[in-house]
Structures are given as structure tokens and as C-alpha cells.
Amino acid sequence: AQSVTQLDSQVPVFEEAPVELRCNYSSSVSVYLFWYVQYPNQGLQLLLKYLSGSTLVKGINGFEAEFNKSQTSFHLRKPSVHISDTAEYFCAVKAGNNRKLIWGLGTSLAVNP
Amino acid sequence: DTEVTQTPKHLVMGMTNKKSLKCEQHMGHRAMYWYKQKAKKPPELMFVYSYEKLSINESVPSRFSPECPNSSLLNLHLHALQPEDSALYLCASSQGQGAYSGNTIYFGEGSWLTVV
């Protein structure tokens, strides 16, 4: 069975500081990995995804993530955050033979001035 | 801008009412989903339609009844709900839904449901 662990439930950070949101997964088969963002009172929006190929994935709004197979991680990074990045961030995994997306519990990013 | 449109945005209903949530997508996607989301929690899958046929029902109580009239439309009929059913209901779509597929799931803005 697959699972996803987001290691931090809340991450407070000051504006223009770098941020890393951590995500680890477990799976015995190949995976597809996703990061979604949910701004207050909105639906979920795809930030980026890893399917195959280059392990460094660039997404929207200046975010990027690196797939590390040996550490079973897919951490999300941004070099300089803005107030508008305040949101809930969800990591999700889909294992090759599973039709469903498995979600982490989410990380609440709070960017303070 | 989301290309999955949900109506209504807000709905308040009594426990004896019958109401429906509606969802539409024009991306040509063949898989459509209903998710339920409580505050600060990940979305919980309820139903999946693939090529207009129900392919996944996550043991959802029968007071929730999905319907897929065509490949662009998805409804969720609500009847005799409980206060604990109050949540954000998200519709989503993707190109396909099968195994070995990394298709992106596109979400609508959601319908906020309050059961009183």
C-alpha cells in the first residue's frame, strides 16, 4: 500500500525568505508525485508534478520540487516567498498500479511580513 | 482560472431537504470526480466516473447520489443529510483515470455545504 507523509503540519516563514515543505512517500512500485496548493476558500490547484525523467521539477509561481528515489522524498521549495503564498499545500502520490491519488495531510504555510 | 465550474458556491439545507450540486467541464476529460473536504484536511474521494460510468464508489452513504448525464456534466444529489456532512464538496476532472496514469486532476472552486 502507498502512503504519503508531510513532515510539517505548519510552516511559518517571513516574506522573501526561502521555504521547503517536506514530503515523503512509501511505495513498492513506481510512482507519480504531485504538489497541490489550496488558497483560502478556493479549490485545489496543481503546482507541479513528477512523472518521469529529470528529478528536478519546476512548477508555477516559482516553486520547484526534487524527486529523490533513494530517500523516497519529493520536497517542495521556493527561494523567496511572498505573502500571497500563504495557503495549504498538499503532497499526493499515485502508484503505477493504483487508480487513486493518495494525499498527505497537508502543510499550512503562513508567510508573515 | 479553473475550467471546472461548480454551482452553487454556497448551499444551506435542512436535514429533510433534497438538493443537488452541479459540475461542468469543457476540457474533453473522460474522468470526473466528487471529493469531500473538511477544513484543513486533505480531500476525501467519494465517487469517480470514467467514460460516464461509475467506476469508484468509496462506500459513500446512499444519502449522496451521483449522476453523470454526459461527459461534461456531473451532479451530486443530496437527500436527508446530517450536520456532519457539512463540508466543501469539490468536483474534479482528468483526461483519464486508469492505472499507470499520471494525469493531472483539475479541481473546481467547490460548493460549501452547510446542513442545519
mmCIF file of C-alpha atoms in Angstrom:
data_model
loop_
_atom_site.group_PDB
_atom_site.id
_atom_site.type_symbol
_atom_site.label_atom_id
_atom_site.label_comp_id
_atom_site.label_asym_id
_atom_site.label_seq_id
_atom_site.Cartn_x
_atom_site.Cartn_y
_atom_site.Cartn_z
ATOM 1 C CA ALA A 1 0.000 0.000 0.000
ATOM 2 C CA GLN A 2 1.111 3.530 -0.686
ATOM 3 C CA SER A 3 1.264 6.344 1.845
ATOM 4 C CA VAL A 4 2.325 9.968 1.982
ATOM 5 C CA THR A 5 3.758 11.827 4.959
ATOM 6 C CA GLN A 6 4.050 15.572 5.091
ATOM 7 C CA LEU A 7 6.505 16.116 7.862
ATOM 8 C CA ASP A 8 5.366 19.569 8.951
ATOM 9 C CA SER A 9 1.760 20.466 9.615
ATOM 10 C CA GLN A 10 2.561 24.179 9.860
ATOM 11 C CA VAL A 11 5.432 26.236 8.490
ATOM 12 C CA PRO A 12 5.688 29.907 9.469
ATOM 13 C CA VAL A 13 8.138 31.967 7.445
ATOM 14 C CA PHE A 14 8.936 35.617 6.818
ATOM 15 C CA GLU A 15 8.354 37.234 3.459
ATOM 16 C CA GLU A 16 11.279 36.899 0.996
ATOM 17 C CA ALA A 17 12.758 34.000 2.980
ATOM 18 C CA PRO A 18 13.294 30.582 1.369
ATOM 19 C CA VAL A 19 10.982 27.740 2.257
ATOM 20 C CA GLU A 20 10.991 23.956 1.996
ATOM 21 C CA LEU A 21 7.894 21.837 2.530
ATOM 22 C CA ARG A 22 8.772 18.210 3.099
ATOM 23 C CA CYS A 23 7.010 15.179 1.669
ATOM 24 C CA ASN A 24 7.955 11.514 1.980
ATOM 25 C CA TYR A 25 6.151 8.619 0.414
ATOM 26 C CA SER A 26 6.195 4.864 0.580
ATOM 27 C CA SER A 27 5.510 2.586 -2.334
ATOM 28 C CA SER A 28 6.874 -0.673 -3.652
ATOM 29 C CA VAL A 29 6.179 0.313 -7.246
ATOM 30 C CA SER A 30 6.939 3.298 -9.424
ATOM 31 C CA VAL A 31 5.100 6.482 -8.514
ATOM 32 C CA TYR A 32 3.781 9.714 -9.877
ATOM 33 C CA LEU A 33 4.097 12.613 -7.444
ATOM 34 C CA PHE A 34 2.095 15.824 -7.188
ATOM 35 C CA TRP A 35 2.019 19.038 -5.188
ATOM 36 C CA TYR A 36 -1.262 20.917 -4.991
ATOM 37 C CA VAL A 37 -1.952 24.297 -3.380
ATOM 38 C CA GLN A 38 -5.206 25.454 -1.867
ATOM 39 C CA TYR A 39 -5.605 29.168 -1.217
ATOM 40 C CA PRO A 40 -8.155 30.198 1.416
ATOM 41 C CA ASN A 41 -11.730 29.455 0.357
ATOM 42 C CA GLN A 42 -10.687 28.052 -3.008
ATOM 43 C CA GLY A 43 -10.301 24.699 -4.734
ATOM 44 C CA LEU A 44 -7.016 22.884 -5.268
ATOM 45 C CA GLN A 45 -4.573 23.885 -7.973
ATOM 46 C CA LEU A 46 -1.689 21.826 -9.325
ATOM 47 C CA LEU A 47 1.698 23.380 -8.541
ATOM 48 C CA LEU A 48 3.824 20.720 -10.217
ATOM 49 C CA LYS A 49 4.134 17.009 -10.799
ATOM 50 C CA TYR A 50 6.778 14.373 -11.376
ATOM 51 C CA LEU A 51 6.048 11.605 -13.846
ATOM 52 C CA SER A 52 9.495 10.554 -15.071
ATOM 53 C CA GLY A 53 12.751 11.972 -16.386
ATOM 54 C CA SER A 54 14.546 14.863 -14.737
ATOM 55 C CA THR A 55 14.279 14.690 -10.979
ATOM 56 C CA LEU A 56 14.059 18.476 -10.620
ATOM 57 C CA VAL A 57 10.600 19.678 -11.499
ATOM 58 C CA LYS A 58 9.664 23.317 -11.926
ATOM 59 C CA GLY A 59 6.128 24.463 -11.332
ATOM 60 C CA ILE A 60 4.025 27.575 -11.229
ATOM 61 C CA ASN A 61 4.594 30.614 -9.027
ATOM 62 C CA GLY A 62 8.344 29.968 -8.707
ATOM 63 C CA PHE A 63 8.040 26.630 -6.910
ATOM 64 C CA GLU A 64 10.176 23.599 -7.663
ATOM 65 C CA ALA A 65 10.490 20.107 -6.242
ATOM 66 C CA GLU A 66 13.095 17.390 -6.369
ATOM 67 C CA PHE A 67 12.291 13.709 -6.635
ATOM 68 C CA ASN A 68 14.709 11.612 -4.600
ATOM 69 C CA LYS A 69 14.066 7.922 -5.158
ATOM 70 C CA SER A 70 16.605 6.668 -2.636
ATOM 71 C CA GLN A 71 15.128 8.815 0.117
ATOM 72 C CA THR A 72 11.552 8.425 -1.178
ATOM 73 C CA SER A 73 11.076 12.156 -0.928
ATOM 74 C CA PHE A 74 9.554 14.922 -3.032
ATOM 75 C CA HIS A 75 10.237 18.154 -1.166
ATOM 76 C CA LEU A 76 8.824 21.449 -2.405
ATOM 77 C CA ARG A 77 10.984 24.574 -2.405
ATOM 78 C CA LYS A 78 10.775 28.249 -3.188
ATOM 79 C CA PRO A 79 13.783 30.569 -2.865
ATOM 80 C CA SER A 80 11.782 33.640 -1.831
ATOM 81 C CA VAL A 81 8.188 33.550 -0.653
ATOM 82 C CA HIS A 82 5.507 36.223 -0.857
ATOM 83 C CA ILE A 83 2.567 36.976 1.388
ATOM 84 C CA SER A 84 0.360 35.605 -1.396
ATOM 85 C CA ASP A 85 1.944 32.152 -0.984
ATOM 86 C CA THR A 86 0.060 31.736 2.293
ATOM 87 C CA ALA A 87 -2.006 28.629 1.675
ATOM 88 C CA GLU A 88 -2.418 24.927 2.390
ATOM 89 C CA TYR A 89 -0.049 22.686 0.423
ATOM 90 C CA PHE A 90 -0.812 19.031 -0.266
ATOM 91 C CA CYS A 91 1.566 16.361 -1.492
ATOM 92 C CA ALA A 92 -0.025 13.414 -3.285
ATOM 93 C CA VAL A 93 1.181 10.161 -4.814
ATOM 94 C CA LYS A 94 -0.229 7.809 -7.373
ATOM 95 C CA ALA A 95 1.454 4.448 -7.643
ATOM 96 C CA GLY A 96 1.584 2.887 -11.053
ATOM 97 C CA ASN A 97 -0.989 0.166 -10.460
ATOM 98 C CA ASN A 98 -3.384 2.222 -8.323
ATOM 99 C CA ARG A 99 -6.214 4.243 -9.826
ATOM 100 C CA LYS A 100 -6.448 6.570 -6.837
ATOM 101 C CA LEU A 101 -4.434 9.562 -5.659
ATOM 102 C CA ILE A 102 -3.177 9.200 -2.080
ATOM 103 C CA TRP A 103 -2.975 12.518 -0.222
ATOM 104 C CA GLY A 104 -0.773 13.775 2.567
ATOM 105 C CA LEU A 105 -2.379 15.605 5.475
ATOM 106 C CA GLY A 106 -1.217 18.981 4.220
ATOM 107 C CA THR A 107 1.182 21.701 5.322
ATOM 108 C CA SER A 108 -0.128 25.105 6.226
ATOM 109 C CA LEU A 109 2.324 27.763 5.013
ATOM 110 C CA ALA A 110 1.968 31.122 6.731
ATOM 111 C CA VAL A 111 4.056 33.934 5.232
ATOM 112 C CA ASN A 112 4.448 36.864 7.590
ATOM 113 C CA PRO A 113 5.580 40.390 6.719
ATOM 114 C CA ASP B 1 -8.812 30.276 -13.777
ATOM 115 C CA THR B 2 -10.371 26.895 -13.142
ATOM 116 C CA GLU B 3 -12.041 25.167 -16.079
ATOM 117 C CA VAL B 4 -14.202 23.079 -13.796
ATOM 118 C CA THR B 5 -17.288 25.044 -12.836
ATOM 119 C CA GLN B 6 -19.366 24.217 -9.792
ATOM 120 C CA THR B 7 -22.736 25.546 -8.687
ATOM 121 C CA PRO B 8 -23.900 26.682 -6.252
ATOM 122 C CA LYS B 9 -20.908 28.133 -4.398
ATOM 123 C CA HIS B 10 -22.798 28.023 -1.108
ATOM 124 C CA LEU B 11 -25.738 25.887 -0.047
ATOM 125 C CA VAL B 12 -27.579 25.706 3.245
ATOM 126 C CA MET B 13 -30.052 22.878 3.582
ATOM 127 C CA GLY B 14 -32.169 21.278 6.235
ATOM 128 C CA MET B 15 -31.886 17.621 7.101
ATOM 129 C CA THR B 16 -35.117 16.804 5.266
ATOM 130 C CA ASN B 17 -34.325 18.764 2.110
ATOM 131 C CA LYS B 18 -33.366 17.457 -1.317
ATOM 132 C CA LYS B 19 -30.799 19.488 -3.221
ATOM 133 C CA SER B 20 -28.198 18.980 -5.933
ATOM 134 C CA LEU B 21 -24.676 20.139 -6.602
ATOM 135 C CA LYS B 22 -23.712 20.636 -10.221
ATOM 136 C CA CYS B 23 -20.385 20.479 -12.027
ATOM 137 C CA GLU B 24 -19.355 21.124 -15.609
ATOM 138 C CA GLN B 25 -16.079 20.820 -17.509
ATOM 139 C CA HIS B 26 -15.269 21.599 -21.130
ATOM 140 C CA MET B 27 -11.766 20.178 -21.314
ATOM 141 C CA GLY B 28 -12.863 16.967 -23.000
ATOM 142 C CA HIS B 29 -11.905 14.969 -19.929
ATOM 143 C CA ARG B 30 -13.351 11.480 -19.599
ATOM 144 C CA ALA B 31 -12.988 11.078 -15.830
ATOM 145 C CA MET B 32 -14.915 13.139 -13.291
ATOM 146 C CA TYR B 33 -14.743 13.059 -9.513
ATOM 147 C CA TRP B 34 -16.530 14.131 -6.364
ATOM 148 C CA TYR B 35 -14.449 14.838 -3.281
ATOM 149 C CA LYS B 36 -15.460 15.934 0.198
ATOM 150 C CA GLN B 37 -13.130 18.186 2.171
ATOM 151 C CA LYS B 38 -13.250 19.288 5.778
ATOM 152 C CA ALA B 39 -11.325 22.360 6.926
ATOM 153 C CA LYS B 40 -7.521 21.968 6.861
ATOM 154 C CA LYS B 41 -7.823 18.318 5.786
ATOM 155 C CA PRO B 42 -6.971 16.623 2.505
ATOM 156 C CA PRO B 43 -9.826 15.925 0.102
ATOM 157 C CA GLU B 44 -11.558 12.565 0.510
ATOM 158 C CA LEU B 45 -12.559 10.751 -2.641
ATOM 159 C CA MET B 46 -16.269 9.948 -2.864
ATOM 160 C CA PHE B 47 -17.047 8.911 -6.440
ATOM 161 C CA VAL B 48 -15.309 8.570 -9.785
ATOM 162 C CA TYR B 49 -16.949 8.398 -13.191
ATOM 163 C CA SER B 50 -14.954 7.134 -16.115
ATOM 164 C CA TYR B 51 -16.479 7.447 -19.580
ATOM 165 C CA GLU B 52 -19.792 8.320 -17.929
ATOM 166 C CA LYS B 53 -19.895 5.116 -15.904
ATOM 167 C CA LEU B 54 -19.446 4.961 -12.144
ATOM 168 C CA SER B 55 -16.066 3.328 -11.608
ATOM 169 C CA ILE B 56 -15.351 4.043 -7.937
ATOM 170 C CA ASN B 57 -17.726 4.486 -5.005
ATOM 171 C CA GLU B 58 -15.787 4.870 -1.777
ATOM 172 C CA SER B 59 -18.572 3.343 0.336
ATOM 173 C CA VAL B 60 -20.395 6.648 0.445
ATOM 174 C CA PRO B 61 -23.762 6.671 2.274
ATOM 175 C CA SER B 62 -26.776 6.437 -0.017
ATOM 176 C CA ARG B 63 -27.932 9.906 1.001
ATOM 177 C CA PHE B 64 -25.356 11.038 -1.572
ATOM 178 C CA SER B 65 -26.308 10.036 -5.096
ATOM 179 C CA PRO B 66 -24.060 10.875 -8.047
ATOM 180 C CA GLU B 67 -25.205 11.245 -11.631
ATOM 181 C CA CYS B 68 -23.264 11.772 -14.843
ATOM 182 C CA PRO B 69 -25.732 12.899 -17.558
ATOM 183 C CA ASN B 70 -22.959 13.245 -20.156
ATOM 184 C CA SER B 71 -19.193 13.510 -20.405
ATOM 185 C CA SER B 72 -19.199 17.206 -19.436
ATOM 186 C CA LEU B 73 -21.641 17.178 -16.546
ATOM 187 C CA LEU B 74 -21.609 15.697 -13.074
ATOM 188 C CA ASN B 75 -24.261 16.075 -10.392
ATOM 189 C CA LEU B 76 -24.382 15.128 -6.751
ATOM 190 C CA HIS B 77 -27.893 14.674 -5.390
ATOM 191 C CA LEU B 78 -28.284 15.223 -1.680
ATOM 192 C CA HIS B 79 -31.102 13.921 0.493
ATOM 193 C CA ALA B 80 -31.618 13.568 4.235
ATOM 194 C CA LEU B 81 -28.146 14.788 5.069
ATOM 195 C CA GLN B 82 -26.710 15.055 8.554
ATOM 196 C CA PRO B 83 -24.949 18.066 10.116
ATOM 197 C CA GLU B 84 -21.643 16.161 9.919
ATOM 198 C CA ASP B 85 -21.999 16.194 6.135
ATOM 199 C CA SER B 86 -21.299 19.930 6.196
ATOM 200 C CA ALA B 87 -18.109 20.395 4.191
ATOM 201 C CA LEU B 88 -16.605 21.700 0.969
ATOM 202 C CA TYR B 89 -17.580 19.469 -1.942
ATOM 203 C CA LEU B 90 -15.103 19.522 -4.778
ATOM 204 C CA CYS B 91 -15.700 18.392 -8.307
ATOM 205 C CA ALA B 92 -12.715 17.483 -10.431
ATOM 206 C CA SER B 93 -11.856 16.046 -13.810
ATOM 207 C CA SER B 94 -8.930 14.434 -15.585
ATOM 208 C CA GLN B 95 -8.142 13.118 -19.007
ATOM 209 C CA GLY B 96 -8.290 9.545 -17.787
ATOM 210 C CA GLN B 97 -8.378 7.697 -14.519
ATOM 211 C CA GLY B 98 -6.778 4.351 -15.118
ATOM 212 C CA ALA B 99 -3.812 2.686 -13.522
ATOM 213 C CA TYR B 100 -0.344 3.634 -14.734
ATOM 214 C CA SER B 101 -1.626 7.129 -15.474
ATOM 215 C CA GLY B 102 -0.146 10.360 -14.159
ATOM 216 C CA ASN B 103 -2.981 12.522 -15.439
ATOM 217 C CA THR B 104 -3.459 15.795 -13.612
ATOM 218 C CA ILE B 105 -6.709 16.142 -11.693
ATOM 219 C CA TYR B 106 -8.232 19.600 -12.183
ATOM 220 C CA PHE B 107 -10.440 20.876 -9.395
ATOM 221 C CA GLY B 108 -13.317 23.293 -9.307
ATOM 222 C CA GLU B 109 -13.679 26.002 -6.675
ATOM 223 C CA GLY B 110 -16.026 23.842 -4.657
ATOM 224 C CA SER B 111 -19.502 24.099 -3.163
ATOM 225 C CA TRP B 112 -19.703 24.962 0.522
ATOM 226 C CA LEU B 113 -22.482 22.896 2.057
ATOM 227 C CA THR B 114 -23.988 23.576 5.457
ATOM 228 C CA VAL B 115 -26.566 21.157 6.833
ATOM 229 C CA VAL B 116 -28.757 22.598 9.580
#
